[in-house]
Coordinates of C-alpha atoms in Angstrom, one line a residue:
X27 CA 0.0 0.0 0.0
X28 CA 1.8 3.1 -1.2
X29 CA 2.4 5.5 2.1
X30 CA -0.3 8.4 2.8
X31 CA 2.1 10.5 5.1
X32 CA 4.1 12.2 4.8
X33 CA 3.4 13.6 1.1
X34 CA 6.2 14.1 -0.9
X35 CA 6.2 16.5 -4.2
X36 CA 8.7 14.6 -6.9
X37 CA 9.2 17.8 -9.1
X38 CA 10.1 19.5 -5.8
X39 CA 12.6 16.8 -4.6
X40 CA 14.2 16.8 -8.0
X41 CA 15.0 20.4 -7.9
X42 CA 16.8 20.0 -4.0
X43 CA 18.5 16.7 -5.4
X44 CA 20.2 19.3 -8.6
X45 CA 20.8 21.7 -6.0
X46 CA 22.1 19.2 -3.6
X47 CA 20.3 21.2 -0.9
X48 CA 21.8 19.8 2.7
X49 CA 18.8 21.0 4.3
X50 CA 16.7 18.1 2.5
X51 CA 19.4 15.2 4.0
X52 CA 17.4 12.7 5.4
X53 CA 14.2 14.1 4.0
X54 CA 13.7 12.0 1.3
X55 CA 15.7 9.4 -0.5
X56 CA 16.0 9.7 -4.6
X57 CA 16.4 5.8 -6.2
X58 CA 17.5 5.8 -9.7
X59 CA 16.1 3.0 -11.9
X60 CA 18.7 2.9 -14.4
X61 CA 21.6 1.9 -11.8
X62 CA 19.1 0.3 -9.1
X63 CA 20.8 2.6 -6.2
X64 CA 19.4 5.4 -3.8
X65 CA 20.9 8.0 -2.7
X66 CA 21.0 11.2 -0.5
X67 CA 19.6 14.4 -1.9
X68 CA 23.7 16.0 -1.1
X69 CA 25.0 13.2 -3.3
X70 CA 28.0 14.5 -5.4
X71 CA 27.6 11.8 -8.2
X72 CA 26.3 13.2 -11.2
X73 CA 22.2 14.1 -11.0
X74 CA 20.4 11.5 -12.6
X75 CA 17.5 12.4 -15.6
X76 CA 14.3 13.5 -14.0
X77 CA 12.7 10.2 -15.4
X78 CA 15.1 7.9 -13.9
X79 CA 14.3 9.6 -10.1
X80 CA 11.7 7.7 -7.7
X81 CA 11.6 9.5 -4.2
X82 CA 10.6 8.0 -1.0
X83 CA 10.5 9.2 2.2
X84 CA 12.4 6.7 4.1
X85 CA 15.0 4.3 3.5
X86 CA 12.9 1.7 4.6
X87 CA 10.7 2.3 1.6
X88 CA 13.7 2.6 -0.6
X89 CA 14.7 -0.7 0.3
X90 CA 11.6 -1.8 0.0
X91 CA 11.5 -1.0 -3.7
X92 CA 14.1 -3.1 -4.5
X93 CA 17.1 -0.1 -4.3
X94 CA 20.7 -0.6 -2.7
X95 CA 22.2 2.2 -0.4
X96 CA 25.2 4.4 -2.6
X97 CA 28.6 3.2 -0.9
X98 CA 29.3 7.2 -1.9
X99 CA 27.2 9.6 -0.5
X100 CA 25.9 6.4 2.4
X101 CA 22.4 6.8 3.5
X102 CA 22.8 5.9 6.6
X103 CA 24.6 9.2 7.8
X104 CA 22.0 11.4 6.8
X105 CA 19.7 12.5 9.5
X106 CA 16.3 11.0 10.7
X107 CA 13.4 12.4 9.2
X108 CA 11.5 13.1 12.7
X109 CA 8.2 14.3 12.3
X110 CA 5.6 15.2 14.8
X111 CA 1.9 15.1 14.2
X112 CA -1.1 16.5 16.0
X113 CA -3.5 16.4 13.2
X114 CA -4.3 12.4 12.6
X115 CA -4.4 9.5 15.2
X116 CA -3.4 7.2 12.2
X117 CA -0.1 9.4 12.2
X118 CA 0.1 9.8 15.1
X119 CA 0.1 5.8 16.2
X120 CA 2.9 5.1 12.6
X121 CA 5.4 7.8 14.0
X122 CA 5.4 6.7 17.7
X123 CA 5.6 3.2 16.6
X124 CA 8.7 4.3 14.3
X125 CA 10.5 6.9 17.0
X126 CA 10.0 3.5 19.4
X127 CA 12.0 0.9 16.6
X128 CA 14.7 3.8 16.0
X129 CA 15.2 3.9 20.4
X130 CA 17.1 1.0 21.0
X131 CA 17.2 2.0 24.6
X132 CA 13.5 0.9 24.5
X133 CA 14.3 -2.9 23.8
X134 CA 16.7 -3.4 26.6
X135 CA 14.8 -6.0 28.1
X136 CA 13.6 -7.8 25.3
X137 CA 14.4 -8.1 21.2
X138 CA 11.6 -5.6 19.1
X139 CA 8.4 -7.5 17.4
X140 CA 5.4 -6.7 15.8
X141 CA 3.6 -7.9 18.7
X142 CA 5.5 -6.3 21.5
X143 CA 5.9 -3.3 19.4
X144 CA 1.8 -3.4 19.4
X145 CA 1.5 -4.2 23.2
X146 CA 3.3 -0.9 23.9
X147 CA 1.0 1.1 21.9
X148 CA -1.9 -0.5 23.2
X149 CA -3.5 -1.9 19.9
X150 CA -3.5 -5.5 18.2
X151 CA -0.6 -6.2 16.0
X152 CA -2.9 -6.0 13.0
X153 CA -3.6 -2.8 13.4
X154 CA -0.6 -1.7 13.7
X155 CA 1.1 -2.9 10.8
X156 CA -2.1 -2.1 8.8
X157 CA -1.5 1.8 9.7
X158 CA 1.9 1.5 9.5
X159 CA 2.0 0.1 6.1
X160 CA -0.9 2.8 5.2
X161 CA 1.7 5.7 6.8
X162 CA 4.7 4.6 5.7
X163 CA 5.3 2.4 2.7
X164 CA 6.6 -1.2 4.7
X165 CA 5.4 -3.4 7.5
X166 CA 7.2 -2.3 11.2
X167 CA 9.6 -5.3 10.7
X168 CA 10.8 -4.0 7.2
X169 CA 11.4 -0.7 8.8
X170 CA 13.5 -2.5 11.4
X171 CA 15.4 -4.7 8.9
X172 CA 16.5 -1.5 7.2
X173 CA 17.9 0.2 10.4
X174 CA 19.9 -2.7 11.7
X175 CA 20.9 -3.0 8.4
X176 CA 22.0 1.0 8.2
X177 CA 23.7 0.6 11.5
X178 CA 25.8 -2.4 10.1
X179 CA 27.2 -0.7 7.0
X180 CA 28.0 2.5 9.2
X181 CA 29.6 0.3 11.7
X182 CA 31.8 -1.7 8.7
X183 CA 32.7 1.6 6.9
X184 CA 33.8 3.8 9.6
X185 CA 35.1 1.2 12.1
X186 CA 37.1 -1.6 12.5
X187 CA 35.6 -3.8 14.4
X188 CA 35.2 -7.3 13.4
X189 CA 31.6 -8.5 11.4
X190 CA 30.6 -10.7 14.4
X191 CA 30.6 -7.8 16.6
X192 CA 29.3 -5.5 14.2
X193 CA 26.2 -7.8 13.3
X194 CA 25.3 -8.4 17.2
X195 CA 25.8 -4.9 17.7
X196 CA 23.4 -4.0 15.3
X197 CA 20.4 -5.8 16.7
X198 CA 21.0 -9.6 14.4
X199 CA 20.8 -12.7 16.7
X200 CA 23.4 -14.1 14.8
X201 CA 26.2 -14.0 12.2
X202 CA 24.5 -16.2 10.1
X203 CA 21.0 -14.2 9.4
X204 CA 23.0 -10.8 9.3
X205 CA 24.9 -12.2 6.7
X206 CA 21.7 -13.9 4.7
X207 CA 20.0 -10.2 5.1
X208 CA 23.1 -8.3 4.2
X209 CA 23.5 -10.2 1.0
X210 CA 19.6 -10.3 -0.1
X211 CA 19.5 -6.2 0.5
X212 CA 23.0 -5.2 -0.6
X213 CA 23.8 -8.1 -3.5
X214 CA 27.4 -8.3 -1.2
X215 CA 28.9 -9.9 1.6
X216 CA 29.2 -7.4 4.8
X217 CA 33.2 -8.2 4.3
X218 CA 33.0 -7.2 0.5
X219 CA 31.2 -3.7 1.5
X220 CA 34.2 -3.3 3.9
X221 CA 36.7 -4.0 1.1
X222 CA 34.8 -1.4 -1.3
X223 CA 33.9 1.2 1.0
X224 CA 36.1 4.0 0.8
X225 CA 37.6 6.6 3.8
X226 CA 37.3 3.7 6.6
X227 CA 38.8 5.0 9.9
X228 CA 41.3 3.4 12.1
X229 CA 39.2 2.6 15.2
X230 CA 35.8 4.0 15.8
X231 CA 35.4 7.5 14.7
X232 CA 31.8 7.9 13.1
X233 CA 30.4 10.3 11.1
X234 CA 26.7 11.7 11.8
X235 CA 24.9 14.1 9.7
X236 CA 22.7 16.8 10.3
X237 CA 20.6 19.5 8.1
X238 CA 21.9 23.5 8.4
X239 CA 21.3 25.5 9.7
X240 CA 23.1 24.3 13.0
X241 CA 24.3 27.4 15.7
X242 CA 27.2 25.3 16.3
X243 CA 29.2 27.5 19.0
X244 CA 25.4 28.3 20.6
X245 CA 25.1 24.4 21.5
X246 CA 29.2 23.6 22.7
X247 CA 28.6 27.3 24.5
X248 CA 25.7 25.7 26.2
X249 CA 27.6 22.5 27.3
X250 CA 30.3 24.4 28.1
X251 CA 29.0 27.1 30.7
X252 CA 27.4 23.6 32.6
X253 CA 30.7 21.4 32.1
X254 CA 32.0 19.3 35.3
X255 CA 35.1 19.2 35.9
X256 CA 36.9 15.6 36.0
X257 CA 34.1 14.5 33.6
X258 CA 33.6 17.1 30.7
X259 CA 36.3 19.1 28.9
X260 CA 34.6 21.4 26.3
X261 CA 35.8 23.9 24.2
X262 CA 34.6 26.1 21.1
X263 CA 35.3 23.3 18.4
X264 CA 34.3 20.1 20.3
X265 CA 33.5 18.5 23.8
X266 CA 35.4 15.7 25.2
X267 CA 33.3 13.1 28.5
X268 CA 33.3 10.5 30.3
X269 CA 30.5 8.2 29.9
X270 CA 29.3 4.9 31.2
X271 CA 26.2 2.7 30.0
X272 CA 24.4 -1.1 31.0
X273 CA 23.6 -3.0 28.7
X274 CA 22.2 -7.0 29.7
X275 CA 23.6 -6.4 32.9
X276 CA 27.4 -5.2 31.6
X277 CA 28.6 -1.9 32.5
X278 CA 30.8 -0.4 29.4
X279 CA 32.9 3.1 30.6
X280 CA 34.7 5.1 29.1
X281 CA 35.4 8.2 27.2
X282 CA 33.8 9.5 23.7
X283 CA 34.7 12.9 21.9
X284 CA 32.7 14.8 19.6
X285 CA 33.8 17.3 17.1
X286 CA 31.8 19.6 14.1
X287 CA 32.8 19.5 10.6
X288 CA 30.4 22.3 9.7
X289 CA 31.8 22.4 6.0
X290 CA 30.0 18.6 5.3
X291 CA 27.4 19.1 7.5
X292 CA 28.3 16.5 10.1
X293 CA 29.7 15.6 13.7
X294 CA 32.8 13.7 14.1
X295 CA 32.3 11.0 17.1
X296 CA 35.3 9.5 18.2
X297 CA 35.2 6.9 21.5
X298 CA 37.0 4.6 23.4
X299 CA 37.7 1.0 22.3
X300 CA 35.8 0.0 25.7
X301 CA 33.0 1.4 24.1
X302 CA 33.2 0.0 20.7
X303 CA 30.4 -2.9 21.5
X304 CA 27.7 -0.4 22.5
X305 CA 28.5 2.2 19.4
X306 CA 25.1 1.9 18.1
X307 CA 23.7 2.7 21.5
X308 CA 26.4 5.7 21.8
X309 CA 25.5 6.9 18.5
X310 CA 21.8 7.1 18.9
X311 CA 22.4 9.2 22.4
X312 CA 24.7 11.7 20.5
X313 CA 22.5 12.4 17.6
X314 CA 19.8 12.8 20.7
X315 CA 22.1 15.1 22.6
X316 CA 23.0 17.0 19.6
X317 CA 20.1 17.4 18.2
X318 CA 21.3 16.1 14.7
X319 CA 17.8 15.2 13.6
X320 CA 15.9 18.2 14.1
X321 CA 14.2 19.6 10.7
X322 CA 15.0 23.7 10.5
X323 CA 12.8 23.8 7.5
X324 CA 9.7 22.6 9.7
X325 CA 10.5 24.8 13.1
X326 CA 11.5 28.1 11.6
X327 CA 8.2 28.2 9.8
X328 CA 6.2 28.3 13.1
X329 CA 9.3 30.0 14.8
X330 CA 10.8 32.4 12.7
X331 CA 8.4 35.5 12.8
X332 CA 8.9 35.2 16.6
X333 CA 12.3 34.5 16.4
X334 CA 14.3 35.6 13.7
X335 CA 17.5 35.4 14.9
X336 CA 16.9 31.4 15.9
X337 CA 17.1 29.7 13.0
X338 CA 20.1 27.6 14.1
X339 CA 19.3 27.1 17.0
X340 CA 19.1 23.4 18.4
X341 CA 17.4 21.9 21.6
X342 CA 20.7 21.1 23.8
X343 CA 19.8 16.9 24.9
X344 CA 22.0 15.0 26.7
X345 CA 23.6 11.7 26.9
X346 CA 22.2 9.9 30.2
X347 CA 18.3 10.7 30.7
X348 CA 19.4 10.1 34.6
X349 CA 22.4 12.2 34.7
X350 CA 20.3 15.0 32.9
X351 CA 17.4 14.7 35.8
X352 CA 19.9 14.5 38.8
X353 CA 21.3 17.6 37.3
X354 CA 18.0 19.5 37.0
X355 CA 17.2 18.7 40.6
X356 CA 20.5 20.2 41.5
X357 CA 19.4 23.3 39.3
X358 CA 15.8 24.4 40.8
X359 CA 16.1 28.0 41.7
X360 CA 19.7 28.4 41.4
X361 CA 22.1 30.0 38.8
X362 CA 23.6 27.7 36.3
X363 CA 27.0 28.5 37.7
X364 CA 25.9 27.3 40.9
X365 CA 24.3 24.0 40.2
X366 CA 28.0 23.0 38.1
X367 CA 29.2 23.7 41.7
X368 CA 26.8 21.3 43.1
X369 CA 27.4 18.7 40.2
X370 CA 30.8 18.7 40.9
X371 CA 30.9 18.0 44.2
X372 CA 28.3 15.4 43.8
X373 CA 30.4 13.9 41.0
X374 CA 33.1 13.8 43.2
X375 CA 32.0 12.5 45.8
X376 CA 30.4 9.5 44.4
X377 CA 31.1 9.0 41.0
X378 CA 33.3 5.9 39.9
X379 CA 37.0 6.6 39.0
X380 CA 37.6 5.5 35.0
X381 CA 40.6 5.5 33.4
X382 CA 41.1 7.9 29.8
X383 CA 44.1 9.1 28.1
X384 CA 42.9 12.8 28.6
X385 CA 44.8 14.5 32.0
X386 CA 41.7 15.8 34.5
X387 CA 39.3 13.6 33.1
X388 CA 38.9 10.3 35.2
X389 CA 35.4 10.8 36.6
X390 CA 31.6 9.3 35.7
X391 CA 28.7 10.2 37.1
X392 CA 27.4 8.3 39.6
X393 CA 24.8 5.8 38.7
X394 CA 21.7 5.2 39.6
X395 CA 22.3 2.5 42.0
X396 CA 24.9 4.5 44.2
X397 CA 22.8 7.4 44.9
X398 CA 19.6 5.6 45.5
X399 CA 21.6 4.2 48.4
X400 CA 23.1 7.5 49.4
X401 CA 22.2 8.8 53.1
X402 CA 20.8 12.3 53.3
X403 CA 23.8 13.4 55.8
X404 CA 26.3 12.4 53.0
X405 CA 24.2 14.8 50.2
X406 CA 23.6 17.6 52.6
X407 CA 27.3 17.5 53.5
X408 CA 27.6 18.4 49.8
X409 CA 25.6 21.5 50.5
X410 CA 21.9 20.3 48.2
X411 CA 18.9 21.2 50.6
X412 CA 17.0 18.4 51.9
X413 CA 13.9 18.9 49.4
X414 CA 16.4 18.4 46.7
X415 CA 18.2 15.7 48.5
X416 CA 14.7 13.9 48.8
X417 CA 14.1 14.0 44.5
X418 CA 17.6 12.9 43.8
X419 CA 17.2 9.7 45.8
X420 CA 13.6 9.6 44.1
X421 CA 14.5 9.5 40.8
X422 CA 17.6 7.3 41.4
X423 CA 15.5 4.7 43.1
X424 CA 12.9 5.1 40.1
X425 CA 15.5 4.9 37.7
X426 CA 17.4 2.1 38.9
X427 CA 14.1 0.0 39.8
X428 CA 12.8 1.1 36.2
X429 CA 10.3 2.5 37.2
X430 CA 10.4 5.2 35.1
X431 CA 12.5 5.4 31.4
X432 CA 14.2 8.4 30.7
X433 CA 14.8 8.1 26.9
X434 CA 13.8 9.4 23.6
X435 CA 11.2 6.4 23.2
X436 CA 9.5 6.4 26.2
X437 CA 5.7 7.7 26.8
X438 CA 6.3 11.6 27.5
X439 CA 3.3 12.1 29.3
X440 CA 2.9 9.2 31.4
X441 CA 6.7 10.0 32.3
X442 CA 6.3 13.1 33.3
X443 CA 3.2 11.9 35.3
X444 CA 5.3 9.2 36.9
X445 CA 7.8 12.3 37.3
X446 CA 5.9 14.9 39.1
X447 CA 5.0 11.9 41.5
X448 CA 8.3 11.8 43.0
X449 CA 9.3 14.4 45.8
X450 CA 10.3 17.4 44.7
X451 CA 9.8 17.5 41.1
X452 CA 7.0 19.7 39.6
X453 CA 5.8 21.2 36.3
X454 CA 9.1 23.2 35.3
X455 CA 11.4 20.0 36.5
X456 CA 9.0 17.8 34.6
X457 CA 8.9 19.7 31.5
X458 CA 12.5 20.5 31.6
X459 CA 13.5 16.7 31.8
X460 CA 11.0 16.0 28.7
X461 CA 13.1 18.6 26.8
X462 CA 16.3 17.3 27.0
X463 CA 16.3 14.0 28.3
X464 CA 12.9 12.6 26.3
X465 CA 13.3 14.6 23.3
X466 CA 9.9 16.0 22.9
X467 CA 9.9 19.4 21.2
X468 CA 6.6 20.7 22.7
X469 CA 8.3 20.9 26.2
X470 CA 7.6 24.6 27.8
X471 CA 7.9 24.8 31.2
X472 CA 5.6 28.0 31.4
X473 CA 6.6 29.0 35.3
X474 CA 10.4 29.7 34.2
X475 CA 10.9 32.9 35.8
X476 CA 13.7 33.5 32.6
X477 CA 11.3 32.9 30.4
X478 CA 9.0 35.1 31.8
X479 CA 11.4 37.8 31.1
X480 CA 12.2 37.0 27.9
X481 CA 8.4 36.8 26.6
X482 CA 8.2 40.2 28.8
X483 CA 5.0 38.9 30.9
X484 CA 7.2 38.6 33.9
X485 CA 5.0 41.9 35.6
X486 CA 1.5 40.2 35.1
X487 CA -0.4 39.2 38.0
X488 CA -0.2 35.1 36.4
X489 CA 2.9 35.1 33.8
X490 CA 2.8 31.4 34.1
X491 CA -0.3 31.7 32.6
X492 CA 0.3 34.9 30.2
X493 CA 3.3 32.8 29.0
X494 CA 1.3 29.9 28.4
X495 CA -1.2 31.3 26.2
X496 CA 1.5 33.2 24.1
X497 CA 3.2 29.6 23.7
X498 CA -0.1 28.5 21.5
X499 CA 0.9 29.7 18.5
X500 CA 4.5 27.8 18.4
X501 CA 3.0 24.3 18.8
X502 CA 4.1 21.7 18.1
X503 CA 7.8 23.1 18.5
X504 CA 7.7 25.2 21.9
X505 CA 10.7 23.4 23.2
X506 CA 12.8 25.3 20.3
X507 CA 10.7 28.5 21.4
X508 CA 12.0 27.9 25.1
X509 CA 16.0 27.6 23.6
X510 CA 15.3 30.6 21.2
X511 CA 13.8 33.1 23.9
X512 CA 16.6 32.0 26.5
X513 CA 19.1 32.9 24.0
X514 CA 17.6 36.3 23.4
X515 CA 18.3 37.4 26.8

């Protein structure tokens, strides 16, 4: 069943692919019937005739069709195509079911199926693929196939780590069927693409696209005014951490450095070889962190009349939904300078020692686990007040209990529900966490007292509420509102 949304305009696409327009990456794909290939829009081989061009809106449907990914211009760099609807239920139910299979944080427990993937959304599996095939162009698992698939030929061209761990990495259960799908998709072995890819890295350095325009000394300038010392070194060109992750009960630590090559468009991610078997995991929480998938084209036309001097700006996420909570706890009612304070010392205090090549950086943050366990004498001693001591423990318990998810595929507003549960978070903490840590760009904490100022309703009687109802008109992309009127102050 050909897909209903989103449309796509082929004359339209044509003229971006001639102009090789990098604000289209990842908006559509272009497959060229006379070579059997699809490509990026910013591909630098030669533009194809205009009767040779079929577009689709996702790789999966490229695939789909019968097309094989360009070993040039690589499809899998380009950025998702994320794309939030408040208009149809339909829509609604295929792009939540997608942004869940592109999460892998979300199958932690348990390998992705139709009928899991259903259960979560609270509908039969026949339903689900039926709207998903309506929306989209391919069943849920076809859609799946193609993004292990993606990850696997990033992970052979710009790595080299061996195919068995590439093909667990990227979500097969075994050599043998990542092999059998590589070969039925690509026409080529996984060890053949490796030999004819070109530009492969020593170790892992990855590249990740993104669409201009991208403020990129706005979003290090943001990371760098909160940096910890002992765990974050940042600097106007890139921004250098320690970072931990579990996966099936395995703790991986390490380090991971990120740098901008704002000529092609894309981030440079470089990381430890401890964290080489969780890339795909690291790599998703980057592109999260970073904001690499946001769509200018679609926020500046609801934002730009408001805020025309936004346009490349990016929602600042972060790499450990945890980490980024603890640290907003730590921030209620105090100046940014003053919660790094606090994060340091709590760093310090509790976080594990890990060993990097980089002098003053040997710190994590501590997990979960150890500050669920911490005693309130030990945080006070730090000098966090007692209702703040009270939500860290909260959401560490909730955390590592999991009770609640703190990733870009969990359910935003029975998180924050779950959220404003717990002691000592409320509507601005809440909000604030579904920002940055769950990725949902209609976040707006409407009793930020910065805001206020900003939006110039901070002398009404209710500027919660004055703020609120000035908010209406940037739905659904109020989270880039909150970024663009902080940065105008």
């Amino acid at each position: 069943m050909p897909p209903v949304e989103p449309p796509l305009h082929p004359d339209a696409c044509y003229l971006a692919l001639k102009a090789r327009d990098p604000r289209f990456d990842g908006a559509f794909f272009t497959g060229v019937t006379s070579t059997g290939i699809y490509c990026r829009p910013v591909c630098k081989v030669r533009t194809p005739r205009r009767e040779n061009c079929r577009f689709f809106a996702h790789a999966a449907q490229a695939e789909g069709a019968g097309f094989r990914p360009c070993l040039r211009c690589r499809p899998e760099l380009a950025p998702q195509a994320l794309r939030w609807s408040i208009q149809d239920a339909s829509s609604v139910l295929a792009q939540q079911a997608a942004r869940l299979l592109d999460e892998p944080e979300a199958w932690l427990d348990a390998p992705p199926s139709a009928e899991l993937l259903a259960s979560r959304l609270g509908v039969s599996d026949r339903h689900l693929r039926r709207i998903f095939e309506q929306q989209l162009g391919v069943s849920p698992l076809q859609y799946l196939q193609t993004r292990r698939l993606l990850t696997a030929k990033q992970l052979l061209a710009d790595t080299d780590l061996p195919v068995t761990e590439v093909a667990l990495a990227s979500g097969f259960a075994s050599v043998r069927r990542f092999n059998a799908a590589f070969s039925e998709h690509y026409g080529l072995n996984p060890t053949q693409l490796r030999r004819e890819g070109s530009q492969r890295e020593t170790g892992s350095l990855v590249r990740l696209g993104y669409r201009p325009p991208y403020d990129v000394a706005a979003m290090l300038g943001f990371f760098k005014t909160r940096a910890i010392a002992g765990m974050e070194l940042v600097d106007d060109k890139s921004l250098l951490r320690t970072f931990a992750i579990d996966v099936a009960g395995q703790r991986h630590a390490g380090w991971l450095q990120v740098e901008f090559d704002e000529e092609r468009c894309q981030l440079l991610l470089r990381t430890s070889d401890t964290l080489r078997g969780v890339l795909p995991l690291v790599i998703r929480r980057v592109r999260a962190a970073f904001d690499l998938d946001a769509d200018p084209n679609a926020i500046n036309a609801r934002l730009h009349g408001s805020f025309p001097q936004g346009d490349g700006l990016r929602v600042p996420g972060t790499l450990n939904g945890y980490e980024l909570a603890v640290r907003a706890v730590l921030g209620q009612q105090i100046t940014v300078a003053a919660a790094r304070t606090l994060a340091q010392r709590l760093v310090h205090r509790f976080g594990e020692m890990v060993e990097t090549p980089f002098a003053g950086l040997d710190r994590l943050f501590p997990s979960a686990e150890v500050l669920a366990a911490a005693e309130g004498d030990a945080l006070g001693q730090l000098g966090i007040v007692r209702q703040r001591q009270a939500a860290i423990v909260a959401i560490a318990r909730a955390v590592a209990e999991r009770r609640v998810h703190l990733h870009a595929g969990a359910d935003v507003p029975a998180t924050m529900a779950a959220l404003k549960e717990l002691p000592g978070i409320g509507d601005w903490t809440a909000h604030y966490i579904a920002m940055r840590a769950l990725r949902w760009p209609d976040a707006f904490p409407a009793g930020d007292v910065a805001l206020h100022k900003a939006l110039g309703v901070q002398q009404s009687k209710q500027p919660a509420r004055e703020a609120e109802a000035a908010s209406q008109q940037w739905k659904p992309w109020r989270s880039y509102a909150v970024v663009r009127a902080w940065s105008a102050l």
